[in-house]
Coordinates of C-alpha atoms in Angstrom, one line a residue:
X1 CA 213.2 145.9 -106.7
X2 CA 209.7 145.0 -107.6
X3 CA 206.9 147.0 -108.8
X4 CA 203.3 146.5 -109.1
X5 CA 203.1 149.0 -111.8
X6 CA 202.5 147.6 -115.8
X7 CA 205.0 147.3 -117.8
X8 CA 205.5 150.2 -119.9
X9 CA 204.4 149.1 -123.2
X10 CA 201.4 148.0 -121.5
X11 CA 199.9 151.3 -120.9
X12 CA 198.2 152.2 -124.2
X13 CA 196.6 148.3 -124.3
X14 CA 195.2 149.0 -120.8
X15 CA 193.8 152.5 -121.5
X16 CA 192.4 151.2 -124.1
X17 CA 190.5 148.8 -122.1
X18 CA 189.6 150.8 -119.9
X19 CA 187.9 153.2 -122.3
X20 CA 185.9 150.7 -123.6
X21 CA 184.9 149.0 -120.3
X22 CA 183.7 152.8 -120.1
X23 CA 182.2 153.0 -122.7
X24 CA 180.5 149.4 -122.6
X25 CA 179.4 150.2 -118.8
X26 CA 177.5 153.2 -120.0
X27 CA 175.8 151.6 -122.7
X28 CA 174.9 148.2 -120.3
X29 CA 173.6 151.5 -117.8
X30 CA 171.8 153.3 -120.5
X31 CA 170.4 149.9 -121.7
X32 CA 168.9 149.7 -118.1
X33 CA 166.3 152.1 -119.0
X34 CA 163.7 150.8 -121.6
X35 CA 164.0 153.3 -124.8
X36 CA 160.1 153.8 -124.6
X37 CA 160.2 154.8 -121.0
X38 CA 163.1 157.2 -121.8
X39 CA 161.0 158.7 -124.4
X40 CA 158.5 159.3 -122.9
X41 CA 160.0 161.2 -119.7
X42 CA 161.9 163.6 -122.2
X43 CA 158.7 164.4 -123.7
X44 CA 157.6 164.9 -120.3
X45 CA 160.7 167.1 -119.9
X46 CA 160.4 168.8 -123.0
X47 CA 156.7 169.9 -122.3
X48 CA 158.3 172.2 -119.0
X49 CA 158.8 175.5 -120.2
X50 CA 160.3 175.6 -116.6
X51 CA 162.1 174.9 -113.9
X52 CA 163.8 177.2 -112.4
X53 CA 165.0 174.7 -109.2
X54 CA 166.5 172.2 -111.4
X55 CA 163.7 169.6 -110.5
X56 CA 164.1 167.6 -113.6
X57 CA 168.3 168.4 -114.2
X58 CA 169.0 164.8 -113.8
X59 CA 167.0 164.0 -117.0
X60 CA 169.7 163.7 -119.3
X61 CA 169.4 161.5 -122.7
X62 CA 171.8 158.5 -122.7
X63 CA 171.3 157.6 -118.8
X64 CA 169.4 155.5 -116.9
X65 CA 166.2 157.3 -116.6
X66 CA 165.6 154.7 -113.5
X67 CA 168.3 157.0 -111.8
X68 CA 166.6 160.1 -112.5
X69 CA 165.1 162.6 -109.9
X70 CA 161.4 161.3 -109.2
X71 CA 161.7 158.4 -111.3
X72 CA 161.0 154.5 -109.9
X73 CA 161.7 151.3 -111.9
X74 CA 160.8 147.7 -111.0
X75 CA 162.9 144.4 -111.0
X76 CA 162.3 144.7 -115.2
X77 CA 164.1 147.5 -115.2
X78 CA 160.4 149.9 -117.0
X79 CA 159.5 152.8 -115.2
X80 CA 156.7 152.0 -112.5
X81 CA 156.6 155.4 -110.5
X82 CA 156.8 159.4 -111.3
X83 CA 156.9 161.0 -108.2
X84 CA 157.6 165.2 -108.7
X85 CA 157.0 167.6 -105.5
X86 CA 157.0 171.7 -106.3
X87 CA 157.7 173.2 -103.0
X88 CA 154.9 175.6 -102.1
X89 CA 157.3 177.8 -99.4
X90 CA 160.1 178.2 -101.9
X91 CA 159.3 180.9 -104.8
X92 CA 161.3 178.9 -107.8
X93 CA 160.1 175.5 -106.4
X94 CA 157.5 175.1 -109.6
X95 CA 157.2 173.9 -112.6
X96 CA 155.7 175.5 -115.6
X97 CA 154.2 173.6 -118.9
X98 CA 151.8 171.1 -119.8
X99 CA 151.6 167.3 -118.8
X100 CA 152.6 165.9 -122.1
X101 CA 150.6 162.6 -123.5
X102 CA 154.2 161.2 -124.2
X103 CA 153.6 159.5 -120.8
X104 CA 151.6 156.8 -122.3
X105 CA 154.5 155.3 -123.2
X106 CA 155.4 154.4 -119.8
X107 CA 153.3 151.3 -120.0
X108 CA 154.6 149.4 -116.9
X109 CA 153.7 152.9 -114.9
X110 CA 151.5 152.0 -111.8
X111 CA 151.8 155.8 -109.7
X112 CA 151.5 159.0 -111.2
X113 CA 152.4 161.6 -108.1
X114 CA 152.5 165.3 -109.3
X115 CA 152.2 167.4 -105.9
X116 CA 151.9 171.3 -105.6
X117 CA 154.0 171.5 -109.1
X118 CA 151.7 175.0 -109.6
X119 CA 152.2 176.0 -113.2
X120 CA 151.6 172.7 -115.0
X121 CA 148.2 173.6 -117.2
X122 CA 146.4 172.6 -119.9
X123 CA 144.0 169.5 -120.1
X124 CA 144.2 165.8 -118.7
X125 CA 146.0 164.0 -121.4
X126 CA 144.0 161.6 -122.4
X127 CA 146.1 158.6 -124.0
X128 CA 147.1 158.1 -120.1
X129 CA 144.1 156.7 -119.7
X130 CA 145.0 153.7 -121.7
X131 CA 147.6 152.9 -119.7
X132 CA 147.0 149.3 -118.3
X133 CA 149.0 149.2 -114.9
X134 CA 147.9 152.8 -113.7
X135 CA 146.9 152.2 -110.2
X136 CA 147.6 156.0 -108.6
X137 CA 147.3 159.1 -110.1
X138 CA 147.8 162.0 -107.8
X139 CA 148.3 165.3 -109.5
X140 CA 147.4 167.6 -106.9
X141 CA 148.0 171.6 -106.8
X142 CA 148.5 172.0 -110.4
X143 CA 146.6 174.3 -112.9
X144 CA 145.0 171.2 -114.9
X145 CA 141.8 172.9 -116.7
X146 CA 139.0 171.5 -119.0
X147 CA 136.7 168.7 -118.2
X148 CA 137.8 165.4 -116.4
X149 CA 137.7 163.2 -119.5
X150 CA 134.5 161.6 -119.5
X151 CA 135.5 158.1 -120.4
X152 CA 137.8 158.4 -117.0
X153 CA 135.6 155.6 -116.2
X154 CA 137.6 152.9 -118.3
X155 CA 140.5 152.9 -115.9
X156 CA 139.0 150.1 -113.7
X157 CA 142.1 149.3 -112.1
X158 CA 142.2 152.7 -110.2
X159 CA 142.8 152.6 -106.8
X160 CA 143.2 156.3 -106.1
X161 CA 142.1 159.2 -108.5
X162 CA 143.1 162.8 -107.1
X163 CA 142.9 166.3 -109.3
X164 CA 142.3 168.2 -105.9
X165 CA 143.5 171.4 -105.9
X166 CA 143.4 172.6 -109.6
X167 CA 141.1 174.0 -112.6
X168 CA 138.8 171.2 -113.7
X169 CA 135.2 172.4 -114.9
X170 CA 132.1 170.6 -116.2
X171 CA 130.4 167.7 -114.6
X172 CA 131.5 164.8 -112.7
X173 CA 131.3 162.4 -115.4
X174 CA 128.7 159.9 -114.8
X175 CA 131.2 157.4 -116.1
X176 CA 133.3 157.3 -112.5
X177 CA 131.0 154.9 -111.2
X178 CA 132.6 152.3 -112.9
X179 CA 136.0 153.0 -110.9
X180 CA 134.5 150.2 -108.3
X181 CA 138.5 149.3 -106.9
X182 CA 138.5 153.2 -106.2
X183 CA 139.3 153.4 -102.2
X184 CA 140.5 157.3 -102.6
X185 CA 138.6 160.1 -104.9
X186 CA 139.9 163.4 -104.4
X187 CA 138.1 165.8 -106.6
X188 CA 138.3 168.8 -104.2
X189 CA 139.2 172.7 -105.0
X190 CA 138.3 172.7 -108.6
X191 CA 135.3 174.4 -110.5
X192 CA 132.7 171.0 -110.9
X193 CA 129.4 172.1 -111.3
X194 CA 126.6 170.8 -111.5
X195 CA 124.9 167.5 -109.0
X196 CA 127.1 164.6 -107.6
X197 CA 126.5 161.4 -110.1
X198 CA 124.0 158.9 -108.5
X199 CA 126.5 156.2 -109.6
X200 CA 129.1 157.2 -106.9
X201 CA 127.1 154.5 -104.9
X202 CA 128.4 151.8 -107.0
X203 CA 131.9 152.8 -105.5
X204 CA 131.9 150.5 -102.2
X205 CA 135.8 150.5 -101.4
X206 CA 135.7 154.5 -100.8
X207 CA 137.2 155.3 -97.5
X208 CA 138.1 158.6 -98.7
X209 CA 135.2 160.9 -100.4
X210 CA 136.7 164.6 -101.0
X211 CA 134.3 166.6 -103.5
X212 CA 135.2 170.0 -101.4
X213 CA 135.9 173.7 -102.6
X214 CA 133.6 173.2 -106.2
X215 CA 130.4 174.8 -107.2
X216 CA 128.3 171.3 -107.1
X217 CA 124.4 172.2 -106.5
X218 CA 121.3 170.3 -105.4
X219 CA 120.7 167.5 -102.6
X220 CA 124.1 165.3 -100.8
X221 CA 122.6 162.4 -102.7
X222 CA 121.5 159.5 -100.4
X223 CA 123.2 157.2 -100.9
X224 CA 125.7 156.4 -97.9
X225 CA 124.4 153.0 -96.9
X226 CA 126.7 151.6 -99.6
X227 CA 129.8 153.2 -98.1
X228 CA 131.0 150.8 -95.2
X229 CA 134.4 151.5 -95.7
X230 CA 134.2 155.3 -95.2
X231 CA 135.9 156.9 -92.9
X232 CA 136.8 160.8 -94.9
X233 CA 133.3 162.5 -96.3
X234 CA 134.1 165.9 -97.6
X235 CA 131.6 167.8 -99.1
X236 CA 132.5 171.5 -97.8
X237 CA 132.1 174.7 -99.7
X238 CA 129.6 173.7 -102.6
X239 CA 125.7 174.8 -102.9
X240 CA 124.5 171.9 -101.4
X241 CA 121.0 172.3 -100.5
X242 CA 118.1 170.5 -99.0
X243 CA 118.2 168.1 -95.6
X244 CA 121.6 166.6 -94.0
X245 CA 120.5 163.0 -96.1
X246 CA 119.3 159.9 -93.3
X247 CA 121.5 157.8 -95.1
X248 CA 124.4 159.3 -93.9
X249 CA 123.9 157.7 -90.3
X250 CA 125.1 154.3 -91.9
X251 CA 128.9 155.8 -91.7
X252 CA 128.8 156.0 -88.1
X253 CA 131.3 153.1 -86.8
X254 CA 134.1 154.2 -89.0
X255 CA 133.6 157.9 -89.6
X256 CA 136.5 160.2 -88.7
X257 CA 136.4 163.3 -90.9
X258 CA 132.5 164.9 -91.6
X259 CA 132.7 168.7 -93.3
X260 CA 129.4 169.9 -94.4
X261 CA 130.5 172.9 -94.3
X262 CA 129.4 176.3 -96.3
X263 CA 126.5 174.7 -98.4
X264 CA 122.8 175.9 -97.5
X265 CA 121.7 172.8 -96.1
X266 CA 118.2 173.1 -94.2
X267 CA 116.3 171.2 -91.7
X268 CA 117.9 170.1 -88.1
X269 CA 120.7 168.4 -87.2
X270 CA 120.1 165.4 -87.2
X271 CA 120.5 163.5 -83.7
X272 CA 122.3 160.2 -85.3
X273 CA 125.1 161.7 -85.3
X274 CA 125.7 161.3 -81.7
X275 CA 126.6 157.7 -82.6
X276 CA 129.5 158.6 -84.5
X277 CA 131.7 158.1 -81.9
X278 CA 135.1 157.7 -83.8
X279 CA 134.1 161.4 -84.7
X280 CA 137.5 163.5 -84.8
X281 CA 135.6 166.3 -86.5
X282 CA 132.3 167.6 -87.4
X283 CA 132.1 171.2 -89.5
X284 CA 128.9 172.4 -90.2
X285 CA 129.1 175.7 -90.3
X286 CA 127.5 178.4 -92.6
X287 CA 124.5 176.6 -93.8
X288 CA 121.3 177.0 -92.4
X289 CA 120.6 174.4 -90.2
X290 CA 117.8 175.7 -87.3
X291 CA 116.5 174.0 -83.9
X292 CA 119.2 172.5 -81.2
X293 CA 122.0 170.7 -81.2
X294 CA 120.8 167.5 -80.3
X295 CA 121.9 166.0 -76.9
X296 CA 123.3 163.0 -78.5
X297 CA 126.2 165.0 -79.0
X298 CA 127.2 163.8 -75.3
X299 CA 128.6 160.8 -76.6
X300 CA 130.9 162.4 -79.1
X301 CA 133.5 161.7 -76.5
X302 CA 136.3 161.0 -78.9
X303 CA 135.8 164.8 -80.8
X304 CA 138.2 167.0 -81.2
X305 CA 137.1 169.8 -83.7
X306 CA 133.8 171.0 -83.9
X307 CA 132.5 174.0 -85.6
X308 CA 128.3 174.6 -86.0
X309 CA 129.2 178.8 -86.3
X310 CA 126.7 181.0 -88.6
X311 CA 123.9 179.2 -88.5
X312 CA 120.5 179.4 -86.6
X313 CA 120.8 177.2 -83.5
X314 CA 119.0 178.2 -80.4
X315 CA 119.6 177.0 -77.0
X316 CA 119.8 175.1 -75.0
X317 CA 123.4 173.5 -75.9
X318 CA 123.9 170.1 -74.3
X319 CA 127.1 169.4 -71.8
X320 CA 129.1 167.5 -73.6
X321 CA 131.6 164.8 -72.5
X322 CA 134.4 165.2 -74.5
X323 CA 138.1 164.4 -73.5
X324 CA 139.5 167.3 -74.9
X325 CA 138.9 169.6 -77.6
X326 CA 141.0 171.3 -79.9
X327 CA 139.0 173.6 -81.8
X328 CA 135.8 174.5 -81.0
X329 CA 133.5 177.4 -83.4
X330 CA 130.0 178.0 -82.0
X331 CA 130.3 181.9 -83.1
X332 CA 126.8 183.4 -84.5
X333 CA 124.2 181.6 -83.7
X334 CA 121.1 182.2 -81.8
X335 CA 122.9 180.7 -78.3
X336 CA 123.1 181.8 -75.0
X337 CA 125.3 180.0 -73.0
X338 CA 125.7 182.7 -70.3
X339 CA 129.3 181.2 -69.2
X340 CA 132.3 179.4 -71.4
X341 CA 131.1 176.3 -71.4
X342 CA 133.5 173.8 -68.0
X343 CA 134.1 171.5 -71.1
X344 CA 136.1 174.3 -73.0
X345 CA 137.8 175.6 -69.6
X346 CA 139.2 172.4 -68.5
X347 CA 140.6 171.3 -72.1
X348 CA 144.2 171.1 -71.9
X349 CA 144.7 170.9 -75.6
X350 CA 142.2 173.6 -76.8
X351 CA 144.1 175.9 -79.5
X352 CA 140.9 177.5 -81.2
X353 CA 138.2 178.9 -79.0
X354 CA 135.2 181.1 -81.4
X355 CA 132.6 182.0 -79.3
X356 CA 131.5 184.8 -81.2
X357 CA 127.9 186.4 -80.2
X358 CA 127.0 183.5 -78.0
X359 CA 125.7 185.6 -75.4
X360 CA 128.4 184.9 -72.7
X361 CA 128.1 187.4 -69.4
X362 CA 131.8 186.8 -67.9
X363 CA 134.2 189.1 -66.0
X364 CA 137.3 187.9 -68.2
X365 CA 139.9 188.5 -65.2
X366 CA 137.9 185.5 -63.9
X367 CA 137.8 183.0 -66.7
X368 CA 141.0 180.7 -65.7
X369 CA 141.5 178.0 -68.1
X370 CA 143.0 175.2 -67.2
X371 CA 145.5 175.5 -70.3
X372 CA 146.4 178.4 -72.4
X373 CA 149.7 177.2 -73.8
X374 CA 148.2 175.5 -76.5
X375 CA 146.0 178.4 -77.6
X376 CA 146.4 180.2 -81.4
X377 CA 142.9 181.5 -81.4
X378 CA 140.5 183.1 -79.6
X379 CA 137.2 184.8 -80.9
X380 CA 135.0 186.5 -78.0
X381 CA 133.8 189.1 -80.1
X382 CA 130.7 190.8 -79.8
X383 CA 129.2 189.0 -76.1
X384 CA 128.8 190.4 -73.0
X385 CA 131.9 190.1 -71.2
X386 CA 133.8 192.9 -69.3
X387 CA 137.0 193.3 -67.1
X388 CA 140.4 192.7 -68.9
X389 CA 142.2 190.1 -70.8
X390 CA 145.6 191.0 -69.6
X391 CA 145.9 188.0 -67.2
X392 CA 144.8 185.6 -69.8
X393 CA 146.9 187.3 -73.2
X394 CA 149.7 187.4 -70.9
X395 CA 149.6 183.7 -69.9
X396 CA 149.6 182.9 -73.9
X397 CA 152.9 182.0 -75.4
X398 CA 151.5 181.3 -79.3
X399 CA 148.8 183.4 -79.7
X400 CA 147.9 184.2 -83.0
X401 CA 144.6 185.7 -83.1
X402 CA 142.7 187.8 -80.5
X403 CA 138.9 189.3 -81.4
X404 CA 137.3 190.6 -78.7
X405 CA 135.2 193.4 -80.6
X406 CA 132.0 194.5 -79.1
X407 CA 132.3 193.6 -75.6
X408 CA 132.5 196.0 -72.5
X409 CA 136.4 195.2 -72.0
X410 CA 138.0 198.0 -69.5
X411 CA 142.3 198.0 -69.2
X412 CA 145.3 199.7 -69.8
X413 CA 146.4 198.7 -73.1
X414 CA 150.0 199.4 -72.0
X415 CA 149.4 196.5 -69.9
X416 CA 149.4 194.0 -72.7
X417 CA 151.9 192.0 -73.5
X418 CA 152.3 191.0 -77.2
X419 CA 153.3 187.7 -77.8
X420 CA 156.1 187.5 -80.6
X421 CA 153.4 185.3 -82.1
X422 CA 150.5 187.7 -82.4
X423 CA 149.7 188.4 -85.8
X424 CA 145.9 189.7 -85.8
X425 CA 144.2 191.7 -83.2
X426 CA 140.9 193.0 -82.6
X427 CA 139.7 195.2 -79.5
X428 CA 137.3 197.5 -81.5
X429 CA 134.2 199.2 -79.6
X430 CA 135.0 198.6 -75.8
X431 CA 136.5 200.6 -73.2
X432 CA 140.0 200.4 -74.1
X433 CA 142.2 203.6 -72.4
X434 CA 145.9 204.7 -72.2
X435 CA 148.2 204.8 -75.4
X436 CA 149.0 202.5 -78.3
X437 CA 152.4 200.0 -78.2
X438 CA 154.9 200.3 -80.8
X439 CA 154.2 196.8 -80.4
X440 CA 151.4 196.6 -82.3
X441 CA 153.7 197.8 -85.7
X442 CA 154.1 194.4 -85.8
X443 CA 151.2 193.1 -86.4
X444 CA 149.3 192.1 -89.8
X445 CA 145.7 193.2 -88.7
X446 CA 144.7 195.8 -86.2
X447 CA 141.4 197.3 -85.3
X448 CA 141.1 199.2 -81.7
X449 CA 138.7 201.9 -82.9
X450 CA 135.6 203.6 -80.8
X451 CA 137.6 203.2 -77.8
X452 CA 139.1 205.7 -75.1
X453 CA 142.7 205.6 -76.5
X454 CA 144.9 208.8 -76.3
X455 CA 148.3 209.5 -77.7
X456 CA 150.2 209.2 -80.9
X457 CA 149.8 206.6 -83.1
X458 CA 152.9 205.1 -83.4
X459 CA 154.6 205.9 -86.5
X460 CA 155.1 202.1 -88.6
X461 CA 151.4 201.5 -87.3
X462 CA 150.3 204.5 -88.8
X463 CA 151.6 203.8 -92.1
X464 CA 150.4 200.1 -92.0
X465 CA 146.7 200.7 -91.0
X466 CA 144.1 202.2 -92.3
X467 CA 142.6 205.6 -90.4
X468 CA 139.2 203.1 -89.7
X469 CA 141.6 201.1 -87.5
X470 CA 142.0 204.0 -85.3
X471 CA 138.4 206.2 -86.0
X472 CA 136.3 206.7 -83.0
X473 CA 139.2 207.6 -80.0
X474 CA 138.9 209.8 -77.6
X475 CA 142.2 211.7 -78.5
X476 CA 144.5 209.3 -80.8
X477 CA 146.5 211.4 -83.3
X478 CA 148.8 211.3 -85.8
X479 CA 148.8 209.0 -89.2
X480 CA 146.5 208.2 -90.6
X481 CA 144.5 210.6 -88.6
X482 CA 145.2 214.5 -88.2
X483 CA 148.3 215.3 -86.8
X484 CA 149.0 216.0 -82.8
X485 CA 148.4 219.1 -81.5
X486 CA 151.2 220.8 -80.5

């Protein structure tokens, strides 16, 4: 009978051959992976003093490093991409260390991603930035500290240059302005002081401008008639003072994103920007813009979030012609609308409504807008309104917030159904009777004081709140207040 099987003496000659097809396979693999490349990543590696989700396990010496977890090589077989992503909702998805200059020896690298990694610290390395075919560095999320080199500027191939979210200080160096092929800076959430470099101009591919969350100071410079690609301008939470700058009306075809947000900008808005009308969404709120909005805004047809709140705005507001809104903050100005405007009622996308101390005079049982599934906010605090919001709470399935502090509001607040969704709640100074939910146990922030609540307070509230969440009731008792008379 025949057999496939070897002959017997065979055996050790094919194991044999077999081993060292093994063994030549692994070498032809590790070969795959330029020795300068794999250098530099273990360096890389060695810098992590850790990584507790096994992030960089892969990285073992003798591979291919092109196989490794976050690692990219092209057709010559050298390391083009490093691409590493922490995960933010995972407590061990970090890394901790320092982003070693080894790096440099990746010279073919084009992308440097380094997303929400958390604990990587310490300074920019600087040898990076004589790498030739760097095209993308994102390291975003990080703890990077110390100054942005100041010769960042010789990197002239740059496409995209993002250190948002992490621990830069100093100036933006003036040298930037040479990064003319930039079409992406993302400087946001750092500590940059000082003003915005004149030279910025010379950078004509921008479409995205993100200098956000710093401590910059002085005048937005004037400077936006250079910028006709631009269609992100982010220049929120800084000490901008001084006018909304003219030249900004230049980005009005392409415009999407404007946040001007908490600065102390002066002066009125200006009415241009009613011909911005690929406008998503306009934030200026919290400086200290004065005089109206201008009617212009009619033709903003295409926004979706606007917020003008803490500011000094006086009527009247103009009717605007939007197709829906999705977020709209008017809250503490110097408005009074009388009613919610029909714009905001008949939205059937509207998730954020802050009307705050707009001097609204509404029964509330007869506000019926057209949509409340959508709704996660709502901020009528501190208007004119009376009546109850059962009939509208109870017609929200995703509620999230609900401040309606300082009103004349009038209902059984056994009546109220909590949506599993409700996290924050704030009924303070109306004319709120009957007795407290356990319901409200639940819930991360809760203020129903000067009311006319009675009753104990239910137990897991009490020890969650403080006694000024429940001061000022007629006859609530119990922690945190005295106890319940007998």
């Amino acid at each position: 009978m025949s057999s496939s099987l070897p002959p017997r003496r065979l055996l050790p000659q094919l194991l044999l051959l077999s081993l060292l097809c093994s063994l030549w396979c692994r070498s032809v693999t590790a070969a795959s992976c330029h020795k300068d490349d794999e250098a530099g990543l273990l360096s890389f590696k060695s810098a992590i003093t850790a990584d507790p989700s096994g992030m960089l396990a892969s990285w073992r010496s003798g591979t291919d490093c092109c196989a490794w977890s976050g690692v990219a090589c092209g057709e010559n077989k050298r390391v083009t991409t490093l691409q590493l992503y922490g995960q933010p909702d995972k407590p061990n998805g970090f890394l901790s260390g320092t982003l070693s200059p080894s790096l440099s020896k990746l010279h073919y690298l084009v992308g440097i991603y380094l997303f929400n990694l958390r604990n990587v610290s310490g300074p920019f390395p600087e040898p990076l930035l004589g790498l030739p075919n760097l095209q993308f560095i994102y390291i975003e999320n990080n703890k990077l500290s110390g100054p942005i080199p100041i010769n960042i500027g010789s990197m002239t191939q740059l496409y995209a240059l993002s250190f948002a979210g992490n621990r830069f200080s100093g100036p933006i160096p003036g040298s930037i302005s040479s990064l003319t092929g930039l079409s992406q800076l993302k400087l946001a959430g750092n500590l940059l002081t000082g003003t915005v470099p004149v030279g910025i101009k010379q950078l004509k591919n921008l479409t995205f401008l993100d200098l956000q969350r710093n401590r910059l100071t002085g005048a937005i410079p004037d400077f936006f008639t250079s910028f006709q690609e631009l269609r992100i301008l982010r220049l929120s939470h800084n000490k901008f003072s001084a006018n909304i700058p003219a030249s900004i009306s230049a980005l009005a075809p392409l415009l999407i994103y404007l946040e001007l947000g908490h600065n102390a900008l002066t002066g009125q808005i200006p009415a241009f920007l009613g011909s911005f009308h690929a406008l998503d969404t306009l934030d200026l709120s919290w400086n200290r813009l004065s005089g109206t909005v201008p009617k212009s805004f009619a033709n903003l047809t295409k926004i979706f979030n606007l917020d003008l709140s803490h500011n000094a705005l006086v009527d009247p507001f103009p009717v605007m012609n939007v197709k829906g809104i999705e977020s709209l903050d008017l809250s503490y100005n110097r408005f009074h609308l009388g009613k919610i405007p029909k714009w905001v009622t008949s939205s059937t996308i509207i998730y954020s409504l802050k009307l705050a101390g707009c001097g609204i005079k509404i029964k509330l049982d007869d506000w019926n807008p057209t949509e409340t599934y959508f709704y996660d906010y709502i901020d009528l605090s501190d208007n004119e309104i009376w009546g109850s919001p059962v009939k509208l709470l109870n017609r929200t399935e995703y509620l999230v917030g609900f401040w309606a502090a300082g009103n004349r509001l009038r209902f059984d607040m056994g009546s109220l159904k909590f949506a599993g969704t409700l996290k924050k709640l704030d009924l303070s100074r109306n004319q709120v009777m009957g007795k407290l939910p356990a319901a409200i146990s639940g819930l991360e922030t809760l203020n129903v004081s000067h009311n006319h609540l009675c009753g104990q307070i239910p137990a897991a509230a009490g020890a969650k709140f403080p006694a000024s969440a429940f001061a000022g009731n007629d006859c609530l008792c119990g922690a945190p207040l005295p106890p319940c008379k007998m």
